[in-house]
Amino acid sequence: MGLISKFSIKKINIDKNLCVNCSICEKNCPTGSIDYKEGLVDNKTCIRCLSCISKCPKGAIGFKSLKKEEKFNPKRREFLTLTGALVLFDSFYALSKNLALKTAKKVKDIILPAGAGNIERFQNKCLNCNLCVNNCPEKIIAKANDNCPAVHIDYNRGSKYCKFDCKKCQEVCPSGAIQKTTFNKKQNTRIAMAVINENCVNCGICANNCPKGAIIKTNDKYTINALSCIGCNKCAALCPNGAIQIFSINEQKTI
């Protein structure tokens, strides 16, 4: 839908002359695709539920053409239809392959919510509806963007770590891209891996706050037990010295 909307003549837009900045459209958008303050609609993530249009009291939002409409010409339409069909038939496979390669390159190092499995599975099932983004209590799940063309975890957002006793993203995902699991399985699913670097001053904050008890002290030095770490980033978020780094993994595993 995002690809189609990119080339669509008609898109959902806000008429700034009619808009009174009441924010009703933004509040009723389930995917967070509307920025009423700027008068913008992200048509790439919009799922066309039309809640914004039905709720707007001023009729300021709706499908509007961004191009000047031309007089109908049946012969021209027939020609364009046949030409378009041939072009699509010849180029679809190559386009799909190129997009897949570019996407795979960009998403190689991203972190996904627990239950996603791996990037290939996740992308095949994700509807890009952004319900996980809007419903994450910790606000660490980010929309797809130019740098990462898939919904993903961004530990620079919100609370900066995945809450141990939360699986809201699993509960709201309508497609199974983020599989519904028990709390026990979610709490034992590795989504990334933490590593302590040379900036560590042995303050012990990370060890005291690790929900898995994966950080231990041996020979007066804190280390991470790779068999227990799930990559929730709580240790890194609380570390005062930036001594912990989080790395992505290719496949989520239950430990």
PDB file of C-alpha atoms in Angstrom:
ATOM      1  CA  MET A   1       0.000   0.000   0.000  1.00  0.00           C
ATOM      2  CA  GLY A   2       2.883   2.332   0.776  1.00  0.00           C
ATOM      3  CA  LEU A   3       4.435   1.720  -2.645  1.00  0.00           C
ATOM      4  CA  ILE A   4       1.112   2.246  -4.435  1.00  0.00           C
ATOM      5  CA  SER A   5       0.298   5.420  -2.499  1.00  0.00           C
ATOM      6  CA  LYS A   6       3.684   6.877  -3.411  1.00  0.00           C
ATOM      7  CA  PHE A   7       2.651   7.019  -7.075  1.00  0.00           C
ATOM      8  CA  SER A   8      -1.066   7.593  -6.539  1.00  0.00           C
ATOM      9  CA  ILE A   9      -2.575  10.747  -8.024  1.00  0.00           C
ATOM     10  CA  LYS A  10      -5.099  11.059  -5.212  1.00  0.00           C
ATOM     11  CA  LYS A  11      -3.930  10.999  -1.626  1.00  0.00           C
ATOM     12  CA  ILE A  12      -5.366  11.865   1.757  1.00  0.00           C
ATOM     13  CA  ASN A  13      -4.525  15.496   2.432  1.00  0.00           C
ATOM     14  CA  ILE A  14      -5.449  18.244   4.873  1.00  0.00           C
ATOM     15  CA  ASP A  15      -6.888  21.475   3.510  1.00  0.00           C
ATOM     16  CA  LYS A  16      -5.127  24.091   5.634  1.00  0.00           C
ATOM     17  CA  ASN A  17      -7.739  26.684   4.687  1.00  0.00           C
ATOM     18  CA  LEU A  18     -10.456  24.617   6.360  1.00  0.00           C
ATOM     19  CA  CYS A  19      -8.435  23.006   9.170  1.00  0.00           C
ATOM     20  CA  VAL A  20      -8.936  24.549  12.632  1.00  0.00           C
ATOM     21  CA  ASN A  21      -6.179  22.490  14.325  1.00  0.00           C
ATOM     22  CA  CYS A  22      -8.606  20.617  16.570  1.00  0.00           C
ATOM     23  CA  SER A  23      -6.381  17.475  16.426  1.00  0.00           C
ATOM     24  CA  ILE A  24      -9.391  15.145  16.102  1.00  0.00           C
ATOM     25  CA  CYS A  25      -7.962  13.539  12.954  1.00  0.00           C
ATOM     26  CA  GLU A  26      -4.618  12.808  14.605  1.00  0.00           C
ATOM     27  CA  LYS A  27      -6.230  11.377  17.728  1.00  0.00           C
ATOM     28  CA  ASN A  28      -8.380   9.000  15.657  1.00  0.00           C
ATOM     29  CA  CYS A  29      -5.593   7.821  13.336  1.00  0.00           C
ATOM     30  CA  PRO A  30      -4.639   4.254  14.424  1.00  0.00           C
ATOM     31  CA  THR A  31      -1.275   4.363  12.650  1.00  0.00           C
ATOM     32  CA  GLY A  32      -0.059   7.796  13.729  1.00  0.00           C
ATOM     33  CA  SER A  33       0.142   8.953  10.116  1.00  0.00           C
ATOM     34  CA  ILE A  34      -1.220  12.460  10.739  1.00  0.00           C
ATOM     35  CA  ASP A  35       0.603  15.526  12.014  1.00  0.00           C
ATOM     36  CA  TYR A  36      -2.207  18.058  12.400  1.00  0.00           C
ATOM     37  CA  LYS A  37       0.131  20.844  13.523  1.00  0.00           C
ATOM     38  CA  GLU A  38       2.036  20.680  10.249  1.00  0.00           C
ATOM     39  CA  GLY A  39      -1.059  19.763   8.256  1.00  0.00           C
ATOM     40  CA  LEU A  40       0.606  16.647   6.870  1.00  0.00           C
ATOM     41  CA  VAL A  41      -0.519  13.049   6.256  1.00  0.00           C
ATOM     42  CA  ASP A  42       2.020  10.261   5.775  1.00  0.00           C
ATOM     43  CA  ASN A  43       0.302   8.356   2.979  1.00  0.00           C
ATOM     44  CA  LYS A  44       2.996   5.657   3.000  1.00  0.00           C
ATOM     45  CA  THR A  45       1.864   4.408   6.418  1.00  0.00           C
ATOM     46  CA  CYS A  46      -1.838   5.309   6.091  1.00  0.00           C
ATOM     47  CA  ILE A  47      -4.054   2.184   5.930  1.00  0.00           C
ATOM     48  CA  ARG A  48      -7.056   4.013   4.410  1.00  0.00           C
ATOM     49  CA  CYS A  49      -9.385   3.311   7.338  1.00  0.00           C
ATOM     50  CA  LEU A  50     -10.955   6.758   6.694  1.00  0.00           C
ATOM     51  CA  SER A  51     -11.430   7.443  10.411  1.00  0.00           C
ATOM     52  CA  CYS A  52      -9.891  10.886   9.962  1.00  0.00           C
ATOM     53  CA  ILE A  53     -12.314  11.801   7.173  1.00  0.00           C
ATOM     54  CA  SER A  54     -15.381  10.599   9.046  1.00  0.00           C
ATOM     55  CA  LYS A  55     -14.392  12.358  12.287  1.00  0.00           C
ATOM     56  CA  CYS A  56     -13.296  15.745  10.884  1.00  0.00           C
ATOM     57  CA  PRO A  57     -16.002  18.300  11.818  1.00  0.00           C
ATOM     58  CA  LYS A  58     -14.895  20.768   9.158  1.00  0.00           C
ATOM     59  CA  GLY A  59     -14.447  18.445   6.196  1.00  0.00           C
ATOM     60  CA  ALA A  60     -10.843  19.581   6.016  1.00  0.00           C
ATOM     61  CA  ILE A  61      -9.371  16.167   5.302  1.00  0.00           C
ATOM     62  CA  GLY A  62     -10.068  13.886   2.383  1.00  0.00           C
ATOM     63  CA  PHE A  63      -8.863  12.354  -0.883  1.00  0.00           C
ATOM     64  CA  LYS A  64      -7.571  15.114  -3.091  1.00  0.00           C
ATOM     65  CA  SER A  65      -5.761  15.080  -6.406  1.00  0.00           C
ATOM     66  CA  LEU A  66      -2.238  16.471  -6.414  1.00  0.00           C
ATOM     67  CA  LYS A  67      -2.213  16.736 -10.197  1.00  0.00           C
ATOM     68  CA  LYS A  68      -4.385  18.696 -12.573  1.00  0.00           C
ATOM     69  CA  GLU A  69      -7.077  16.403 -13.978  1.00  0.00           C
ATOM     70  CA  GLU A  70      -7.185  16.117 -17.740  1.00  0.00           C
ATOM     71  CA  LYS A  71     -10.178  15.739 -20.009  1.00  0.00           C
ATOM     72  CA  PHE A  72     -11.158  12.088 -20.416  1.00  0.00           C
ATOM     73  CA  ASN A  73      -9.832  10.491 -23.582  1.00  0.00           C
ATOM     74  CA  PRO A  74     -10.815   6.797 -24.015  1.00  0.00           C
ATOM     75  CA  LYS A  75      -8.186   6.082 -26.706  1.00  0.00           C
ATOM     76  CA  ARG A  76      -5.464   7.628 -24.589  1.00  0.00           C
ATOM     77  CA  ARG A  77      -6.576   5.582 -21.587  1.00  0.00           C
ATOM     78  CA  GLU A  78      -6.560   2.369 -23.645  1.00  0.00           C
ATOM     79  CA  PHE A  79      -3.057   3.104 -24.901  1.00  0.00           C
ATOM     80  CA  LEU A  80      -1.767   3.927 -21.435  1.00  0.00           C
ATOM     81  CA  THR A  81      -3.377   0.808 -19.972  1.00  0.00           C
ATOM     82  CA  LEU A  82      -1.779  -1.506 -22.532  1.00  0.00           C
ATOM     83  CA  THR A  83       1.583   0.215 -22.259  1.00  0.00           C
ATOM     84  CA  GLY A  84       1.473   0.158 -18.481  1.00  0.00           C
ATOM     85  CA  ALA A  85       0.602  -3.533 -18.421  1.00  0.00           C
ATOM     86  CA  LEU A  86       3.557  -4.390 -20.657  1.00  0.00           C
ATOM     87  CA  VAL A  87       5.956  -2.295 -18.613  1.00  0.00           C
ATOM     88  CA  LEU A  88       4.747  -3.816 -15.373  1.00  0.00           C
ATOM     89  CA  PHE A  89       4.974  -7.342 -16.748  1.00  0.00           C
ATOM     90  CA  ASP A  90       8.565  -6.857 -17.959  1.00  0.00           C
ATOM     91  CA  SER A  91       9.890  -4.950 -14.968  1.00  0.00           C
ATOM     92  CA  PHE A  92       8.029  -6.313 -11.930  1.00  0.00           C
ATOM     93  CA  TYR A  93      10.413  -9.172 -11.220  1.00  0.00           C
ATOM     94  CA  ALA A  94      13.530  -7.020 -11.594  1.00  0.00           C
ATOM     95  CA  LEU A  95      12.017  -4.259  -9.466  1.00  0.00           C
ATOM     96  CA  SER A  96      11.000  -6.676  -6.736  1.00  0.00           C
ATOM     97  CA  LYS A  97      14.433  -8.252  -6.701  1.00  0.00           C
ATOM     98  CA  ASN A  98      16.201  -4.892  -6.484  1.00  0.00           C
ATOM     99  CA  LEU A  99      13.903  -3.699  -3.708  1.00  0.00           C
ATOM    100  CA  ALA A 100      14.468  -6.899  -1.774  1.00  0.00           C
ATOM    101  CA  LEU A 101      18.244  -6.582  -2.071  1.00  0.00           C
ATOM    102  CA  LYS A 102      18.233  -2.933  -1.034  1.00  0.00           C
ATOM    103  CA  THR A 103      15.893  -3.618   1.875  1.00  0.00           C
ATOM    104  CA  ALA A 104      17.929  -6.597   3.078  1.00  0.00           C
ATOM    105  CA  LYS A 105      21.072  -4.474   3.056  1.00  0.00           C
ATOM    106  CA  LYS A 106      19.438  -1.705   5.089  1.00  0.00           C
ATOM    107  CA  VAL A 107      17.786  -3.948   7.668  1.00  0.00           C
ATOM    108  CA  LYS A 108      20.754  -6.204   8.310  1.00  0.00           C
ATOM    109  CA  ASP A 109      21.545  -4.667  11.691  1.00  0.00           C
ATOM    110  CA  ILE A 110      18.103  -3.753  13.040  1.00  0.00           C
ATOM    111  CA  ILE A 111      16.524  -5.030  16.255  1.00  0.00           C
ATOM    112  CA  LEU A 112      12.970  -6.394  16.149  1.00  0.00           C
ATOM    113  CA  PRO A 113      10.350  -6.842  18.894  1.00  0.00           C
ATOM    114  CA  ALA A 114      10.306 -10.200  20.655  1.00  0.00           C
ATOM    115  CA  GLY A 115       8.226 -12.614  18.605  1.00  0.00           C
ATOM    116  CA  ALA A 116       9.280 -11.282  15.194  1.00  0.00           C
ATOM    117  CA  GLY A 117      11.682 -14.187  14.622  1.00  0.00           C
ATOM    118  CA  ASN A 118      13.894 -12.752  11.892  1.00  0.00           C
ATOM    119  CA  ILE A 119      13.741  -9.903   9.408  1.00  0.00           C
ATOM    120  CA  GLU A 120      12.663 -12.050   6.441  1.00  0.00           C
ATOM    121  CA  ARG A 121       9.711 -13.542   8.303  1.00  0.00           C
ATOM    122  CA  PHE A 122       8.785 -10.227   9.856  1.00  0.00           C
ATOM    123  CA  GLN A 123       8.753  -8.299   6.578  1.00  0.00           C
ATOM    124  CA  ASN A 124       6.675 -10.966   4.861  1.00  0.00           C
ATOM    125  CA  LYS A 125       3.955 -10.671   7.512  1.00  0.00           C
ATOM    126  CA  CYS A 126       4.138  -7.037   8.667  1.00  0.00           C
ATOM    127  CA  LEU A 127       1.312  -4.839   7.348  1.00  0.00           C
ATOM    128  CA  ASN A 128       3.139  -1.658   8.327  1.00  0.00           C
ATOM    129  CA  CYS A 129      -0.002  -0.624  10.213  1.00  0.00           C
ATOM    130  CA  ASN A 130       2.123   0.886  13.016  1.00  0.00           C
ATOM    131  CA  LEU A 131      -0.193  -0.356  15.756  1.00  0.00           C
ATOM    132  CA  CYS A 132       2.867  -1.655  17.606  1.00  0.00           C
ATOM    133  CA  VAL A 133       4.520   1.754  17.236  1.00  0.00           C
ATOM    134  CA  ASN A 134       1.557   3.661  18.643  1.00  0.00           C
ATOM    135  CA  ASN A 135       0.774   1.203  21.430  1.00  0.00           C
ATOM    136  CA  CYS A 136       4.277   0.571  22.789  1.00  0.00           C
ATOM    137  CA  PRO A 137       4.190   1.887  26.393  1.00  0.00           C
ATOM    138  CA  GLU A 138       7.943   2.462  26.332  1.00  0.00           C
ATOM    139  CA  LYS A 139       7.845   4.223  22.920  1.00  0.00           C
ATOM    140  CA  ILE A 140      10.906   2.332  21.676  1.00  0.00           C
ATOM    141  CA  ILE A 141       9.318   0.949  18.499  1.00  0.00           C
ATOM    142  CA  ALA A 142       9.863   3.176  15.473  1.00  0.00           C
ATOM    143  CA  LYS A 143       8.170   3.440  12.087  1.00  0.00           C
ATOM    144  CA  ALA A 144       9.858   2.406   8.889  1.00  0.00           C
ATOM    145  CA  ASN A 145      11.931   5.234   7.465  1.00  0.00           C
ATOM    146  CA  ASP A 146      14.480   5.955   4.741  1.00  0.00           C
ATOM    147  CA  ASN A 147      17.300   4.468   6.797  1.00  0.00           C
ATOM    148  CA  CYS A 148      15.365   1.401   7.912  1.00  0.00           C
ATOM    149  CA  PRO A 149      12.465   0.296   5.680  1.00  0.00           C
ATOM    150  CA  ALA A 150      10.800  -1.815   8.367  1.00  0.00           C
ATOM    151  CA  VAL A 151       9.207  -1.264  11.756  1.00  0.00           C
ATOM    152  CA  HIS A 152      11.988  -1.736  14.307  1.00  0.00           C
ATOM    153  CA  ILE A 153      13.187  -1.113  17.845  1.00  0.00           C
ATOM    154  CA  ASP A 154      15.110   2.114  18.350  1.00  0.00           C
ATOM    155  CA  TYR A 155      16.737   2.212  21.769  1.00  0.00           C
ATOM    156  CA  ASN A 156      17.319   5.955  21.427  1.00  0.00           C
ATOM    157  CA  ARG A 157      13.570   6.541  21.864  1.00  0.00           C
ATOM    158  CA  GLY A 158      11.292   6.639  24.892  1.00  0.00           C
ATOM    159  CA  SER A 159      12.447   4.763  27.953  1.00  0.00           C
ATOM    160  CA  LYS A 160      15.346   3.384  25.848  1.00  0.00           C
ATOM    161  CA  TYR A 161      14.753  -0.246  26.847  1.00  0.00           C
ATOM    162  CA  CYS A 162      12.198  -3.021  26.400  1.00  0.00           C
ATOM    163  CA  LYS A 163      10.198  -3.490  29.588  1.00  0.00           C
ATOM    164  CA  PHE A 164      10.590  -7.021  30.947  1.00  0.00           C
ATOM    165  CA  ASP A 165       6.921  -7.556  31.836  1.00  0.00           C
ATOM    166  CA  CYS A 166       5.381  -5.991  28.706  1.00  0.00           C
ATOM    167  CA  LYS A 167       4.265  -7.615  25.454  1.00  0.00           C
ATOM    168  CA  LYS A 168       1.822  -5.005  24.194  1.00  0.00           C
ATOM    169  CA  CYS A 169       3.254  -5.114  20.667  1.00  0.00           C
ATOM    170  CA  GLN A 170       2.383  -8.812  20.449  1.00  0.00           C
ATOM    171  CA  GLU A 171      -1.148  -8.176  21.646  1.00  0.00           C
ATOM    172  CA  VAL A 172      -1.970  -5.480  19.082  1.00  0.00           C
ATOM    173  CA  CYS A 173      -0.233  -6.975  16.012  1.00  0.00           C
ATOM    174  CA  PRO A 174      -3.070  -8.045  13.660  1.00  0.00           C
ATOM    175  CA  SER A 175      -1.011 -10.103  11.207  1.00  0.00           C
ATOM    176  CA  GLY A 176       1.126 -12.312  13.438  1.00  0.00           C
ATOM    177  CA  ALA A 177       4.300 -10.542  12.310  1.00  0.00           C
ATOM    178  CA  ILE A 178       4.992 -10.226  16.032  1.00  0.00           C
ATOM    179  CA  GLN A 179       3.881 -13.610  17.329  1.00  0.00           C
ATOM    180  CA  LYS A 180       1.770 -13.778  20.461  1.00  0.00           C
ATOM    181  CA  THR A 181       3.638 -15.663  23.196  1.00  0.00           C
ATOM    182  CA  THR A 182       3.441 -16.187  26.938  1.00  0.00           C
ATOM    183  CA  PHE A 183       5.208 -13.773  29.264  1.00  0.00           C
ATOM    184  CA  ASN A 184       7.650 -16.513  30.127  1.00  0.00           C
ATOM    185  CA  LYS A 185       8.640 -17.041  26.504  1.00  0.00           C
ATOM    186  CA  LYS A 186       8.824 -13.314  25.794  1.00  0.00           C
ATOM    187  CA  GLN A 187      11.083 -12.850  28.810  1.00  0.00           C
ATOM    188  CA  ASN A 188      13.374 -15.566  27.523  1.00  0.00           C
ATOM    189  CA  THR A 189      13.539 -14.452  23.886  1.00  0.00           C
ATOM    190  CA  ARG A 190      16.851 -12.952  22.852  1.00  0.00           C
ATOM    191  CA  ILE A 191      16.331 -10.003  20.504  1.00  0.00           C
ATOM    192  CA  ALA A 192      19.860  -8.559  20.718  1.00  0.00           C
ATOM    193  CA  MET A 193      23.097  -8.951  22.658  1.00  0.00           C
ATOM    194  CA  ALA A 194      24.804  -6.625  25.145  1.00  0.00           C
ATOM    195  CA  VAL A 195      28.574  -6.195  25.444  1.00  0.00           C
ATOM    196  CA  ILE A 196      30.513  -4.273  28.123  1.00  0.00           C
ATOM    197  CA  ASN A 197      33.360  -2.148  26.811  1.00  0.00           C
ATOM    198  CA  GLU A 198      36.441  -0.499  28.306  1.00  0.00           C
ATOM    199  CA  ASN A 199      34.479   2.478  29.683  1.00  0.00           C
ATOM    200  CA  CYS A 200      33.135   0.352  32.549  1.00  0.00           C
ATOM    201  CA  VAL A 201      34.034   1.693  36.025  1.00  0.00           C
ATOM    202  CA  ASN A 202      32.554  -1.294  37.900  1.00  0.00           C
ATOM    203  CA  CYS A 203      29.756   0.749  39.485  1.00  0.00           C
ATOM    204  CA  GLY A 204      27.400  -2.253  39.424  1.00  0.00           C
ATOM    205  CA  ILE A 205      24.301  -0.354  38.263  1.00  0.00           C
ATOM    206  CA  CYS A 206      23.873  -2.675  35.293  1.00  0.00           C
ATOM    207  CA  ALA A 207      24.138  -5.827  37.394  1.00  0.00           C
ATOM    208  CA  ASN A 208      21.655  -4.528  39.958  1.00  0.00           C
ATOM    209  CA  ASN A 209      19.049  -3.717  37.297  1.00  0.00           C
ATOM    210  CA  CYS A 210      19.409  -6.587  34.801  1.00  0.00           C
ATOM    211  CA  PRO A 211      16.059  -8.436  34.804  1.00  0.00           C
ATOM    212  CA  LYS A 212      17.772 -11.670  33.760  1.00  0.00           C
ATOM    213  CA  GLY A 213      20.691 -11.492  36.180  1.00  0.00           C
ATOM    214  CA  ALA A 214      22.922 -11.816  33.151  1.00  0.00           C
ATOM    215  CA  ILE A 215      25.623  -9.455  34.417  1.00  0.00           C
ATOM    216  CA  ILE A 216      28.051 -10.945  36.902  1.00  0.00           C
ATOM    217  CA  LYS A 217      31.251  -9.826  38.587  1.00  0.00           C
ATOM    218  CA  THR A 218      34.327 -11.995  38.318  1.00  0.00           C
ATOM    219  CA  ASN A 219      37.839 -10.941  39.310  1.00  0.00           C
ATOM    220  CA  ASP A 220      36.581  -7.423  40.125  1.00  0.00           C
ATOM    221  CA  LYS A 221      35.212  -6.995  36.622  1.00  0.00           C
ATOM    222  CA  TYR A 222      31.644  -7.065  35.343  1.00  0.00           C
ATOM    223  CA  THR A 223      30.904  -9.315  32.381  1.00  0.00           C
ATOM    224  CA  ILE A 224      27.762 -10.376  30.551  1.00  0.00           C
ATOM    225  CA  ASN A 225      26.662 -13.976  30.506  1.00  0.00           C
ATOM    226  CA  ALA A 226      25.865 -14.518  26.831  1.00  0.00           C
ATOM    227  CA  LEU A 227      23.645 -17.479  27.681  1.00  0.00           C
ATOM    228  CA  SER A 228      21.272 -15.306  29.734  1.00  0.00           C
ATOM    229  CA  CYS A 229      21.267 -11.894  28.010  1.00  0.00           C
ATOM    230  CA  ILE A 230      18.133 -11.098  25.977  1.00  0.00           C
ATOM    231  CA  GLY A 231      19.236  -7.685  24.688  1.00  0.00           C
ATOM    232  CA  CYS A 232      16.507  -5.607  26.363  1.00  0.00           C
ATOM    233  CA  ASN A 233      18.960  -2.659  26.670  1.00  0.00           C
ATOM    234  CA  LYS A 234      18.031  -1.795  30.267  1.00  0.00           C
ATOM    235  CA  CYS A 235      21.665  -2.097  31.333  1.00  0.00           C
ATOM    236  CA  ALA A 236      22.844   0.234  28.568  1.00  0.00           C
ATOM    237  CA  ALA A 237      20.036   2.721  29.223  1.00  0.00           C
ATOM    238  CA  LEU A 238      21.003   3.006  32.903  1.00  0.00           C
ATOM    239  CA  CYS A 239      24.790   2.923  32.492  1.00  0.00           C
ATOM    240  CA  PRO A 240      26.173   6.380  33.379  1.00  0.00           C
ATOM    241  CA  ASN A 241      29.364   5.896  31.383  1.00  0.00           C
ATOM    242  CA  GLY A 242      28.151   4.510  28.073  1.00  0.00           C
ATOM    243  CA  ALA A 243      30.050   1.320  28.810  1.00  0.00           C
ATOM    244  CA  ILE A 244      27.504  -1.073  27.306  1.00  0.00           C
ATOM    245  CA  GLN A 245      26.726  -1.575  23.628  1.00  0.00           C
ATOM    246  CA  ILE A 246      23.831  -3.499  22.109  1.00  0.00           C
ATOM    247  CA  PHE A 247      24.283  -5.528  18.922  1.00  0.00           C
ATOM    248  CA  SER A 248      21.613  -7.019  16.686  1.00  0.00           C
ATOM    249  CA  ILE A 249      21.296 -10.745  15.971  1.00  0.00           C
ATOM    250  CA  ASN A 250      20.182 -12.534  12.823  1.00  0.00           C
ATOM    251  CA  GLU A 251      17.606 -14.789  14.472  1.00  0.00           C
ATOM    252  CA  GLN A 252      15.697 -14.394  17.717  1.00  0.00           C
ATOM    253  CA  LYS A 253      16.147 -17.371  20.042  1.00  0.00           C
ATOM    254  CA  THR A 254      14.504 -18.669  23.183  1.00  0.00           C
ATOM    255  CA  ILE A 255      17.136 -19.119  25.849  1.00  0.00           C
TER     256      ILE A 255
END
